Short mmCIF file of C-alpha atoms and ligand atoms in Angstrom, two decimals:
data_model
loop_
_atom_site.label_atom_id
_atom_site.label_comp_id
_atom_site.label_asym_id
_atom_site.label_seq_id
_atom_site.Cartn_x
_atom_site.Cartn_y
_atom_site.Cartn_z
CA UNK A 906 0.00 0.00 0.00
CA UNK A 907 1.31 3.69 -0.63
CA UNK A 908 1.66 6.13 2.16
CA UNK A 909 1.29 9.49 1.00
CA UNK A 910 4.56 11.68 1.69
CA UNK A 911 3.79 14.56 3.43
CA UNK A 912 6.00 17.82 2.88
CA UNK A 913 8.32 17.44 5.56
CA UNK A 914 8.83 13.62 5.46
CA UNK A 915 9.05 12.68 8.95
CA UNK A 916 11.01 10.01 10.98
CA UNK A 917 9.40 6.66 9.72
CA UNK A 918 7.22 5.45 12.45
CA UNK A 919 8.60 2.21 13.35
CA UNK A 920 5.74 -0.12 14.33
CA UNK A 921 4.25 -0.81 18.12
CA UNK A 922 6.63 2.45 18.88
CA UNK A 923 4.58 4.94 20.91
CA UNK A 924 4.58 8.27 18.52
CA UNK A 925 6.20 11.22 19.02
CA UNK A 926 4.41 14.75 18.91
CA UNK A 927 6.98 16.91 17.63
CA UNK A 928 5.21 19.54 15.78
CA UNK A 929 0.97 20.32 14.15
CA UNK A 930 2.69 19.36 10.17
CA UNK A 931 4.73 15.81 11.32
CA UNK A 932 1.64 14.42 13.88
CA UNK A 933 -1.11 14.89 11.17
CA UNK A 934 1.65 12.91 8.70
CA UNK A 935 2.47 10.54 11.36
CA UNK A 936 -0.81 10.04 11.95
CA UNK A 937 -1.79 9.29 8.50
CA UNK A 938 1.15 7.10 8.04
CA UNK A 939 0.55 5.03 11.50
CA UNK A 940 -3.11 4.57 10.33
CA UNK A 941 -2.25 3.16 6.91
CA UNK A 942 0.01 0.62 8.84
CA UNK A 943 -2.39 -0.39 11.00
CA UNK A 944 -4.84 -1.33 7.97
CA UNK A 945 -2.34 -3.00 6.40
CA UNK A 946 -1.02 -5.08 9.78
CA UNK A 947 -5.22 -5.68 9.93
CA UNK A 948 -5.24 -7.35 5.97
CA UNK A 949 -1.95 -9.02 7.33
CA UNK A 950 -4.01 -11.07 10.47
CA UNK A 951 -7.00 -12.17 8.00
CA UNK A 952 -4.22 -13.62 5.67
CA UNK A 953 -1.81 -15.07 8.18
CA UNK A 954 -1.31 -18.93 8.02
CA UNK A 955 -3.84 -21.31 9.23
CA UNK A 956 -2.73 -24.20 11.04
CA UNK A 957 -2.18 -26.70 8.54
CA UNK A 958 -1.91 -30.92 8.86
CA UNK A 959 -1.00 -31.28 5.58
CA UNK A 960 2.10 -29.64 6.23
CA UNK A 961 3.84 -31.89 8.52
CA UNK A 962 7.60 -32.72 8.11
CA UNK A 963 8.85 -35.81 10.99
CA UNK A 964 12.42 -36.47 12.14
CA UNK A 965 12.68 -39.77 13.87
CA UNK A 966 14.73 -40.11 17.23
CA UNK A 967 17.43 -41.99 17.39
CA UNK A 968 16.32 -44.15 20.20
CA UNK A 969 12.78 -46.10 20.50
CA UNK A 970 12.07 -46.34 24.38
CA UNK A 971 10.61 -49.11 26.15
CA UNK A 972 7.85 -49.30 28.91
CA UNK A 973 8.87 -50.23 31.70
CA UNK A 974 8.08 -53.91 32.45
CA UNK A 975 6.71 -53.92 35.88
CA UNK A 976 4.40 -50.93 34.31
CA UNK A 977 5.03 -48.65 37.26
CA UNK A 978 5.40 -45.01 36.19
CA UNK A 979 6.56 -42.15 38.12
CA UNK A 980 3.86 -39.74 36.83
CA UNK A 981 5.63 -37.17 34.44
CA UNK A 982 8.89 -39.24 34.48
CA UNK A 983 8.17 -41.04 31.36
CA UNK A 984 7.95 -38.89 27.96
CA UNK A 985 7.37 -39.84 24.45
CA UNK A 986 10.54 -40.21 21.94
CA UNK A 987 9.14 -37.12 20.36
CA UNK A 988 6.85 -34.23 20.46
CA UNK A 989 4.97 -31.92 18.30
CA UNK A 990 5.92 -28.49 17.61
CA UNK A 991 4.22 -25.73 15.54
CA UNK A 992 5.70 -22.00 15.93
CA UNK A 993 3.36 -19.25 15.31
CA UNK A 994 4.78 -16.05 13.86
CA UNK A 995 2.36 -12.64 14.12
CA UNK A 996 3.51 -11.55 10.74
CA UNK A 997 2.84 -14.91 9.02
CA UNK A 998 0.52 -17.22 11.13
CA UNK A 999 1.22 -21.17 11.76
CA UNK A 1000 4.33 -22.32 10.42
CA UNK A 1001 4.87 -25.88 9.14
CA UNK A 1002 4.35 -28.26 12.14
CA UNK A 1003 6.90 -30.41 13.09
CA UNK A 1004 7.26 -33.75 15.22
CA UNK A 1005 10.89 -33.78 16.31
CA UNK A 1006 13.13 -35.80 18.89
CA UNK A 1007 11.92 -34.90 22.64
CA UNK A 1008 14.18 -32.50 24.03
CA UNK A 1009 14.56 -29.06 25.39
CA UNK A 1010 13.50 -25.58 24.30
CA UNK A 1011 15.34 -22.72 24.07
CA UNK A 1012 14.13 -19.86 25.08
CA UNK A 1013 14.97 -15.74 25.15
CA UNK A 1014 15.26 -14.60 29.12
CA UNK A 1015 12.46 -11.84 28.02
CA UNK A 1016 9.97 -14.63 27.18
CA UNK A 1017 6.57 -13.11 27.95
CA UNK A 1018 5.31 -16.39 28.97
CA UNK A 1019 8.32 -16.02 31.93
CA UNK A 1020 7.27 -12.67 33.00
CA UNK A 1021 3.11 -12.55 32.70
CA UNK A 1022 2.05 -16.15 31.91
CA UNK A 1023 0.20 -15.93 28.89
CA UNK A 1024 0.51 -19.61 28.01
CA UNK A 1025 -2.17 -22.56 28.44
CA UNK A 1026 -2.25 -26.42 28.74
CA UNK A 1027 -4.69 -29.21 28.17
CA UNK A 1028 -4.52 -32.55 29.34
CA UNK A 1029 -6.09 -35.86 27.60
CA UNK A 1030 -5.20 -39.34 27.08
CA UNK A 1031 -4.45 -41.95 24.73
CA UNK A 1032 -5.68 -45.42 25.82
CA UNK A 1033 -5.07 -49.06 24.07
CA UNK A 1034 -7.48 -51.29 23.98
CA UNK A 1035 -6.64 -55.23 25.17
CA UNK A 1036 -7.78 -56.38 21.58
CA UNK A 1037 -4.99 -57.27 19.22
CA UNK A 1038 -4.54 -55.48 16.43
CA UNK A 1039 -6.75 -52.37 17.80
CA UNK A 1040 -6.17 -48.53 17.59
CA UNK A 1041 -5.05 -45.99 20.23
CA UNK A 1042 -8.35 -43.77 20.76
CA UNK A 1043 -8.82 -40.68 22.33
CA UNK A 1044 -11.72 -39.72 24.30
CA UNK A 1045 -13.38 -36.82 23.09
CA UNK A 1046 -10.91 -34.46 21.99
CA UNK A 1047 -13.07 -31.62 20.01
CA UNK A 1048 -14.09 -31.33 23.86
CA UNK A 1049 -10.35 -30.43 24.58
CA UNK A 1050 -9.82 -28.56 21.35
CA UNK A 1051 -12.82 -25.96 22.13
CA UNK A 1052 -11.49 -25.43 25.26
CA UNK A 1053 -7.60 -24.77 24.55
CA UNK A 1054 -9.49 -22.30 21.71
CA UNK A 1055 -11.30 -20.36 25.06
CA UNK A 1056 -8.27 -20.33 26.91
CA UNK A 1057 -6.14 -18.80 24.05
CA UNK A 1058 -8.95 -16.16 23.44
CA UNK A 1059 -8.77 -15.28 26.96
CA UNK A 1060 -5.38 -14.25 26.95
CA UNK A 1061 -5.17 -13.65 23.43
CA UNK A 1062 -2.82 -16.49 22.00
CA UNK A 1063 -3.34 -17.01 18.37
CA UNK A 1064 -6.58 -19.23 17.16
CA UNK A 1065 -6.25 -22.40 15.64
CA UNK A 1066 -8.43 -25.20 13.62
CA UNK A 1067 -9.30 -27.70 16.52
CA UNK A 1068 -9.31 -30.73 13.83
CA UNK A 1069 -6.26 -29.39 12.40
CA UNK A 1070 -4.52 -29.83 15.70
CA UNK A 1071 -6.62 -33.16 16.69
CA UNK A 1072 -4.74 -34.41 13.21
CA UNK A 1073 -1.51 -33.55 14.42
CA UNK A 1074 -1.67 -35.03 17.84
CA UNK A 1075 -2.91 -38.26 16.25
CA UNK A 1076 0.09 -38.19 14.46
CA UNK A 1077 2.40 -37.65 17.19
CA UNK A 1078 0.26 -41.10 18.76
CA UNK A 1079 1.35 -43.13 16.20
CA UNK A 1080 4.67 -42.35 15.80
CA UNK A 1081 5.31 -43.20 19.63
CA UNK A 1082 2.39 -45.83 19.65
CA UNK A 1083 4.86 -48.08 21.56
CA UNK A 1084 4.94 -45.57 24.45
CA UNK A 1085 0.92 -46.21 24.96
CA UNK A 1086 0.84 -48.87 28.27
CA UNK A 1087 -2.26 -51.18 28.02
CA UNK A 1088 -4.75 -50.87 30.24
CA UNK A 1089 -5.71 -49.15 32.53
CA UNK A 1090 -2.79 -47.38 31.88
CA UNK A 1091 -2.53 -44.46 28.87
CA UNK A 1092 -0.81 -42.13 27.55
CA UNK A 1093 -1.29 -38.43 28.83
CA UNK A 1094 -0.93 -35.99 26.13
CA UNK A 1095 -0.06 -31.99 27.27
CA UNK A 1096 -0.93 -29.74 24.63
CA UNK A 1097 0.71 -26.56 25.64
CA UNK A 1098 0.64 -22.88 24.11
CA UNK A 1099 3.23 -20.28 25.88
CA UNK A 1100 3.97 -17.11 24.05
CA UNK A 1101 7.81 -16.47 24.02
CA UNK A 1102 10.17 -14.56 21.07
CA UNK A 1103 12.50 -17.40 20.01
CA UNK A 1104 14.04 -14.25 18.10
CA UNK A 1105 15.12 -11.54 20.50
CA UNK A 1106 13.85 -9.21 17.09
CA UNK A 1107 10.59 -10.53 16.20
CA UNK A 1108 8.79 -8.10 14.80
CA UNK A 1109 5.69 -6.35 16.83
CA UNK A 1110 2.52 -9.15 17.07
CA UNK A 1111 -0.97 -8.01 16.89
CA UNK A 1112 -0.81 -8.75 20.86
CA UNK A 1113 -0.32 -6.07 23.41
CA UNK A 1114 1.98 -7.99 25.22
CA UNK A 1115 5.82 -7.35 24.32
CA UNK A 1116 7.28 -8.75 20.85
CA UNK A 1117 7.08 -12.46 20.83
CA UNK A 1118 5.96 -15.51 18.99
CA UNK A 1119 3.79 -18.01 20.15
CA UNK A 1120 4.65 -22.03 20.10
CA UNK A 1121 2.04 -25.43 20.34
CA UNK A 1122 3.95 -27.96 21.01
CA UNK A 1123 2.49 -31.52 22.82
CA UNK A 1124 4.20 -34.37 24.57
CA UNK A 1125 2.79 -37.24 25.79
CA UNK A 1126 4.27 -39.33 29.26
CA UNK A 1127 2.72 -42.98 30.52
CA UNK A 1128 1.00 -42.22 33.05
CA UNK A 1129 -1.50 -44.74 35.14
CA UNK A 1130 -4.96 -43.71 36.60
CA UNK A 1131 -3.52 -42.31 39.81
CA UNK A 1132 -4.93 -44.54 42.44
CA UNK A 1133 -5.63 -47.92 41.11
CA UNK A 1134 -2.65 -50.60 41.02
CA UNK A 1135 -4.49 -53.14 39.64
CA UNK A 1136 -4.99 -54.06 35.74
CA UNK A 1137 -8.39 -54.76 35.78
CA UNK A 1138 -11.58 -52.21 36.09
CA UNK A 1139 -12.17 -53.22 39.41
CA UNK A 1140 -9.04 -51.52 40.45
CA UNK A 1141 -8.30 -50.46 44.28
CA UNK A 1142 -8.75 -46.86 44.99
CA UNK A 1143 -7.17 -44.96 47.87
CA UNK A 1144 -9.35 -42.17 48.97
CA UNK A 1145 -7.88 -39.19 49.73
CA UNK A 1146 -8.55 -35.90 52.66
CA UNK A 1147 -9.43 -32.86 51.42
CA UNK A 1148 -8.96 -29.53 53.71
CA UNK A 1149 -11.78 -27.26 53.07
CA UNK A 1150 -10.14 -24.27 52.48
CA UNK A 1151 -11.88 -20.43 53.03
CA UNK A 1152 -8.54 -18.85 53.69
CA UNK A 1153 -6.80 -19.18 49.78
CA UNK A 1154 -9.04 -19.50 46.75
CA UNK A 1155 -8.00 -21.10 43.74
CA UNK A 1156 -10.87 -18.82 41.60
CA UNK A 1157 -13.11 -15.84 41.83
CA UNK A 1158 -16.65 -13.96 40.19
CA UNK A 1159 -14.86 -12.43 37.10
CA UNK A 1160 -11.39 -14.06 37.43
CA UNK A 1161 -10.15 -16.61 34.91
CA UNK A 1162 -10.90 -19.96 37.11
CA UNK A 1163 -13.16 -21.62 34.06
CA UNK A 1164 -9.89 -21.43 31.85
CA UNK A 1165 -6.80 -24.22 31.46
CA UNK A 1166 -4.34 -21.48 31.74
CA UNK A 1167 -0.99 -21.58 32.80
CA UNK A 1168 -1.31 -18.92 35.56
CA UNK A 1169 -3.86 -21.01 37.61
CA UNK A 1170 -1.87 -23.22 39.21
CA UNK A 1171 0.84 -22.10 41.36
CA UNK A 1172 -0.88 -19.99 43.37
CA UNK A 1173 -2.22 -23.18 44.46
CA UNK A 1174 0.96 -24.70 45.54
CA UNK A 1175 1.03 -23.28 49.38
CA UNK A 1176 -2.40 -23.48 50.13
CA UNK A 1177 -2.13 -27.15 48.72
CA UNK A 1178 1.45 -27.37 50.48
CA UNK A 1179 -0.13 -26.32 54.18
CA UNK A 1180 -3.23 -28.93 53.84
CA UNK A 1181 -0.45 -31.64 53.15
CA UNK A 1182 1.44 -30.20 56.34
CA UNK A 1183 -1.88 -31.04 57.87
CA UNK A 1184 -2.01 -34.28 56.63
CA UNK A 1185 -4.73 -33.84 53.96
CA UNK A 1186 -3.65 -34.37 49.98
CA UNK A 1187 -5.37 -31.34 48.59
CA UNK A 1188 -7.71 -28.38 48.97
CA UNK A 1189 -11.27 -28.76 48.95
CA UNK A 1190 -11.43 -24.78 47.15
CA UNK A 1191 -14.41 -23.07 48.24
CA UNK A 1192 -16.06 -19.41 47.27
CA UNK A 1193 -17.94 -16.99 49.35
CA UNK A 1194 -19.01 -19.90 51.13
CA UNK A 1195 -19.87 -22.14 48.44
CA UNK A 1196 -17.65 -25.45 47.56
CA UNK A 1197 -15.62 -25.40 44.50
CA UNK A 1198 -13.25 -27.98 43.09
CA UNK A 1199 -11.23 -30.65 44.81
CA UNK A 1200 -7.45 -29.68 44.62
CA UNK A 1201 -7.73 -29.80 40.15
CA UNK A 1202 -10.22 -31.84 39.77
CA UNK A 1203 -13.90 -31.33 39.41
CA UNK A 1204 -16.24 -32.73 42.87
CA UNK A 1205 -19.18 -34.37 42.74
CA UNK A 1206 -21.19 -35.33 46.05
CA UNK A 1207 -23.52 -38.10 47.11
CA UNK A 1208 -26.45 -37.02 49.24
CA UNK A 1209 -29.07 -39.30 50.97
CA UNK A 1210 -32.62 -37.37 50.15
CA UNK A 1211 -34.88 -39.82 51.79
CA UNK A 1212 -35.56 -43.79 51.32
CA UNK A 1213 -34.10 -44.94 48.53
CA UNK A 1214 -33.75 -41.44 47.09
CA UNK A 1215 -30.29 -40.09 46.23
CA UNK A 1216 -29.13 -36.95 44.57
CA UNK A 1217 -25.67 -36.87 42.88
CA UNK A 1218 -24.31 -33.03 42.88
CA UNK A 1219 -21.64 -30.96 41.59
CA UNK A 1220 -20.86 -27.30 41.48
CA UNK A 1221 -22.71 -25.39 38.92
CA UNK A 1222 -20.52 -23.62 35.71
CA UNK A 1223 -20.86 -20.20 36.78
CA UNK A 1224 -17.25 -19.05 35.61
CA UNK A 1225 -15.65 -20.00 38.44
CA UNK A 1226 -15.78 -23.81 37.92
CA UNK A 1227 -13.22 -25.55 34.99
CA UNK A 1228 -15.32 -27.43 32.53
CA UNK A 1229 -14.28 -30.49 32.76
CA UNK A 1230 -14.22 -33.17 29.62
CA UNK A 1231 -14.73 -35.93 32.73
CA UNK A 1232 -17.23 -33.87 35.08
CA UNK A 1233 -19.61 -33.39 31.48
CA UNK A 1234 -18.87 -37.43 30.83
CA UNK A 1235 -19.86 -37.96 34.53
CA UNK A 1236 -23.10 -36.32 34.67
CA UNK A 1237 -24.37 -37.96 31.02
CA UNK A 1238 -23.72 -40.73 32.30
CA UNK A 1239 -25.27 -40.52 35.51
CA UNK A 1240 -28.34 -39.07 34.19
CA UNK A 1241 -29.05 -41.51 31.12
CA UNK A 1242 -28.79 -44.39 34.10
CA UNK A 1243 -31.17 -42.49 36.38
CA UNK A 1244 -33.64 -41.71 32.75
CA UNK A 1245 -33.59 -45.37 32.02
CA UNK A 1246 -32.00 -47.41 34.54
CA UNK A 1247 -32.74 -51.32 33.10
CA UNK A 1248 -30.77 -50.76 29.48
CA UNK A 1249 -27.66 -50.34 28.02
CA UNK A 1250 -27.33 -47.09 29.82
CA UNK A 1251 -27.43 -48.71 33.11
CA UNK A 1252 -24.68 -48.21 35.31
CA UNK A 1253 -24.08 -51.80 37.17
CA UNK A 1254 -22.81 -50.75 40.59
CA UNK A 1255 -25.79 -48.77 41.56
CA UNK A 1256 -28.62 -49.99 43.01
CA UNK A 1257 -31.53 -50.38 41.00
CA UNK A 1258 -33.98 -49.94 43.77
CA UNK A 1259 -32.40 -46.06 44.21
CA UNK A 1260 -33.73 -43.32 42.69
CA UNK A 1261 -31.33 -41.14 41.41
CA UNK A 1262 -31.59 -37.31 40.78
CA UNK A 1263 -28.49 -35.45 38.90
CA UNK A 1264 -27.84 -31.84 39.65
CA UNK A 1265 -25.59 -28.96 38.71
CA UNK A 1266 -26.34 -26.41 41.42
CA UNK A 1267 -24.52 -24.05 44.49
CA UNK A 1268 -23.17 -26.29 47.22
CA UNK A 1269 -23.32 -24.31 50.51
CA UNK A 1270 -20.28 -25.86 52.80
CA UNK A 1271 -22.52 -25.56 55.53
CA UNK A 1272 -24.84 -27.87 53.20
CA UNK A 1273 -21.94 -30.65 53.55
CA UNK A 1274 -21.62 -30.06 57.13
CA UNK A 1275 -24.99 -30.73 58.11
CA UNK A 1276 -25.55 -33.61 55.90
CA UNK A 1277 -22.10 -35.17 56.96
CA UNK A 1278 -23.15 -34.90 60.43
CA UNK A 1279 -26.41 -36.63 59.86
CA UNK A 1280 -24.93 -39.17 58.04
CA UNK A 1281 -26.28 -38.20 54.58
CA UNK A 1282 -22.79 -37.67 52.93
CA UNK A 1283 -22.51 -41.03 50.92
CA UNK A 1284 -19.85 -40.58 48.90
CA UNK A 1285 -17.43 -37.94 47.32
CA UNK A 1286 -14.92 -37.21 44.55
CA UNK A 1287 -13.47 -35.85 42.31
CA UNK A 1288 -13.04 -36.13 38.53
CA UNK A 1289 -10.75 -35.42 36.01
CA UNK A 1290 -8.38 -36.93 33.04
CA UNK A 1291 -5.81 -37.80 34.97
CA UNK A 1292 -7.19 -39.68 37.54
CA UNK A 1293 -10.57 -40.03 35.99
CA UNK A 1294 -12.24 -40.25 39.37
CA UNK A 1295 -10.52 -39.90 43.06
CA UNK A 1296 -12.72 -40.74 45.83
CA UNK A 1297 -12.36 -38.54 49.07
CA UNK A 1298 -13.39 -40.08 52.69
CA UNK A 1299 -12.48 -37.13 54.62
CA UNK A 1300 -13.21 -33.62 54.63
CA UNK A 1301 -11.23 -31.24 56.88
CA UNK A 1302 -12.74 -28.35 58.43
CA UNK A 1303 -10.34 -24.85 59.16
CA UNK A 1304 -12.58 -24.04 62.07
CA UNK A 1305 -10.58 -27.09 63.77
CA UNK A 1306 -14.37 -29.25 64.18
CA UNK A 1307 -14.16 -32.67 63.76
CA UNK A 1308 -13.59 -33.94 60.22
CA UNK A 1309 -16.11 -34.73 57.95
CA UNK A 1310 -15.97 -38.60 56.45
CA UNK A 1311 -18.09 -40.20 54.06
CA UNK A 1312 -18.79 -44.45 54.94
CA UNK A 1313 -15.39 -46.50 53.51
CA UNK A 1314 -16.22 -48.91 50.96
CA UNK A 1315 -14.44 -51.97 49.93
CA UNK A 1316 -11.88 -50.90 46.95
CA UNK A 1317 -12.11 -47.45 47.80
CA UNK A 1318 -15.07 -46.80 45.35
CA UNK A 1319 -19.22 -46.02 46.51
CA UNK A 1320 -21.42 -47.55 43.92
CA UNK A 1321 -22.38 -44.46 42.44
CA UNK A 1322 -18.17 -43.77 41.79
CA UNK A 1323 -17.50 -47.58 41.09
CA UNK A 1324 -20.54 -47.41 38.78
CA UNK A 1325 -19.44 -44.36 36.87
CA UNK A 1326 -15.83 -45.30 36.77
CA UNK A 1327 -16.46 -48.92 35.39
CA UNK A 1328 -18.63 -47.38 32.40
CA UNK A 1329 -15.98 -44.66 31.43
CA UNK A 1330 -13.09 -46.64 31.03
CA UNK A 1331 -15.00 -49.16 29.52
CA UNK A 1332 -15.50 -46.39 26.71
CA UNK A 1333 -12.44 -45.09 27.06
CA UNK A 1334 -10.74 -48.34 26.97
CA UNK A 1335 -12.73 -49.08 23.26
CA UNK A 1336 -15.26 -51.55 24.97
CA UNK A 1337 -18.45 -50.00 23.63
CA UNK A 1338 -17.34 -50.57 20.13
CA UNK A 1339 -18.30 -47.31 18.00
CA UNK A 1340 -18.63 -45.04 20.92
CA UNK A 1341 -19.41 -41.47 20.07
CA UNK A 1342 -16.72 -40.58 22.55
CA UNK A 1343 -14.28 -42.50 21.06
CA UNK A 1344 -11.87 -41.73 18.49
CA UNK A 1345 -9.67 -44.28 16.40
CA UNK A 1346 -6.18 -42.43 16.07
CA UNK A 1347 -4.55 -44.12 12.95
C1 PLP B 2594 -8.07 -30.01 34.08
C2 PLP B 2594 -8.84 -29.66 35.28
C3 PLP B 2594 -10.00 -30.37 35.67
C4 PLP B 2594 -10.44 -31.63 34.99
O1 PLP B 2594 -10.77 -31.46 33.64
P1 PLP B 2594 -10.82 -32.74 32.68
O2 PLP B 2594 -11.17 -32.16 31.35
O3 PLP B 2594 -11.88 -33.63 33.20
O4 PLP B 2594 -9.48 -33.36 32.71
C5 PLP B 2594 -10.72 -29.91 36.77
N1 PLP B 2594 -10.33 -28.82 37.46
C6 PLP B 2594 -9.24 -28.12 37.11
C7 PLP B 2594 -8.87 -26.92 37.90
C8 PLP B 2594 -8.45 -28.52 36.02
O5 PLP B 2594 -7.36 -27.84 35.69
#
């Protein structure tokens, strides 16, 4: 595009650089000349790069790992030979993606994502079924995708095609398919976004945070469901404590607590570090009275209504609460059993003389209190990818009153959790042939 010269050319404006009144003649051409770059940087963002598949170059590692035979895993010990990488420039978009040798990053010490934490993870797996000759699947990953797209928005990270990226990361499956343990092991999978420069010069990005370019890259490590040490579905579960905690909160009315991003977690480290000090694993978060989440994953409780009548509950979305891909599996699940309880969608380990209500609503901590104390507190836990469902049997209370507990069950689980968690990873796990959760990776 040409920029009109004005009479007394000024200093060229570089870009992203505050500008300079020096005099009426130069601002009114500076002006000019700063607005005509700013339409062109706009035609430059709808024309940038999508993220493209297609485009995919691999270099092999050297080396092709092996599981370890006694399948115990040191969560986040155990990474994939490779991992994917895409760069994203602001002048030109998504360059070619790349699946590379695992290994370090470098980065520049004025990395924005160092300094202000605009970055943002997700978390899913990739499970194996015990059939030979059967594909890794992943459980619902346009659930991820649309969700990593929020959390970029929110911070403004660049957009991406969901499917583009579900594409890659199947890619990056089957390259280290021998890294996926059978089950109920499988393989976690981070997609990450931080924003960093990898040139100290990049030029200014449509983002008001300071020069930079932003990177995808995933890895996957073997990881186990967190509790169970058993390879069947019936695995043992250890419950855990959870200190109900007023005095730290982990999210807030307007704050950023509904997205996966980067800066949510380690404020959560000393709150989390004093309940362990106490001898409870994690914080039960609550909000202006009002429970939360357990520690990071989403909590669901079992409450005794009357005879026979039962109401599972977890906190309502109201901004505060992470949507999570498990928690929305959790409650389908639980309410196509309690809509027709004698089919397909029946979940075994429940009683079929209950009747079951399902609810998304506020949970007053007071609620828990009183229906712990009357005995009404059947069962609690949490949910999430990594675990896939962590039952609690003690709640800790900061005024120093006695704990709450829920009844202990053999194998850790109530039915309502051993019910849920023995139809999920039956899905998960490719039993239910054709699932619409599932999804075949090569
Ligand atoms: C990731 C996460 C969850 C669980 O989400 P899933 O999609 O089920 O894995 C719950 N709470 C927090 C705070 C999380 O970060």
């Amino acid at each position: 595009m040409s920029i009109p010269t004005p009479p007394s050319a000024p200093t060229p404006v570089t870009p992203g650089v505050e500008l300079q009144i020096v005099g009426p003649t130069d601002l009114g051409a500076k002006i000019v000349k700063h607005l005509a770059e700013k339409h062109v940087g706009e035609q430059e963002e709808e024309t940038l790069r999508p993220l493209d598949a297609s485009k995919l170059t691999i270099t092999r590692s050297a080396k092709t790992s092996k599981l370890p035979e006694d399948l115990k895993f040191v969560w986040g010990a155990t990474f994939t030979d490779h991992m994917l990488i895409i760069h994203h420039s602001p002048t030109e978009g998504w360059l070619d993606p790349q699946i590379v040798p695992y290994g370090p990053l470098q980065l520049d010490p004025a990395s924005a994502c160092l300094h202000y934490a605009p970055a943002l993870f997700e978390g899913m797996k990739a499970y194996r079924t015990d059939k030979p000759d059967s594909k890794p699947l992943l459980f619902r990953p346009d659930m991820n995708m649309a969700r990593m797209k929020r959390s970029a928005a929110r911070v403004r990270l660049p957009d991406f095609d969901g499917d583009e990226l579900i594409k890659l990361i199947k890619k990056l499956i089957e390259v280290d398919q021998h890294m996926i343990p059978p089950p109920p092991h499988a393989l976690y999978i981070r997609p990450t976004i931080p924003f960093f420069p990898t040139k100290p010069a990049a030029p200014a990005p449509a983002l008001p945070i300071p020069n930079g370019e932003s990177i995808a890259y995933t890895n996957g490590s073997s990881a186990e469901p967190s509790s169970s040490d058993e390879i069947t579905y019936s695995a043992q579960f250890s419950p855990i404590a959870l200190l109900a905690t007023t005095s730290a909160t982990r999210s807030w009315p307007g704050g950023v607590g509904e997205f996966k991003l980067a800066g949510n977690y380690a404020p959560c480290f000393a709150p989390q570090q004093k309940a362990l000090a106490k001898g409870y694993q994690q914080n039960l978060w609550c909000l202006e009275g009002r429970i939360s989440e357990a520690g990071q994953m989403n909590m669901f409780c079992v409450l005794k209504k009357g005879e026979g009548e039962v109401e599972v509950t977890t906190p309502r979305l109201d901004g505060t609460i992470l949507p999570g891909v498990t928690r929305d599996s959790v409650l389908a699940l639980l309410r196509a059993h309690a809509a027709n309880s004698s089919g397909s969608d029946k979940l075994e380990a429940i009683p079929s003389d209950w009747k079951l209500t399902v609810s998304e609503r506020d949970i007053e901590l007071s609620e828990l209190v009183t229906e712990a104390r009357a005995g009404n507190l059947l069962e609690v836990f949490g949910t999430g990818t990594a675990a896939i469902l962590c039952p609690v049997n003690r709640i800790g209370l900061e005024d120093g009153s006695p704990d709450l507990t829920t009844p202990s069950f053999s194998g850790g689980l109530g039915p309502v959790a051993r019910g849920v968690y023995e139809k999920i990873s039956s899905i998960q796990q490719g039993d239910v042939p054709g699932h619409q959760w599932t999804v075949e990776c090569l």
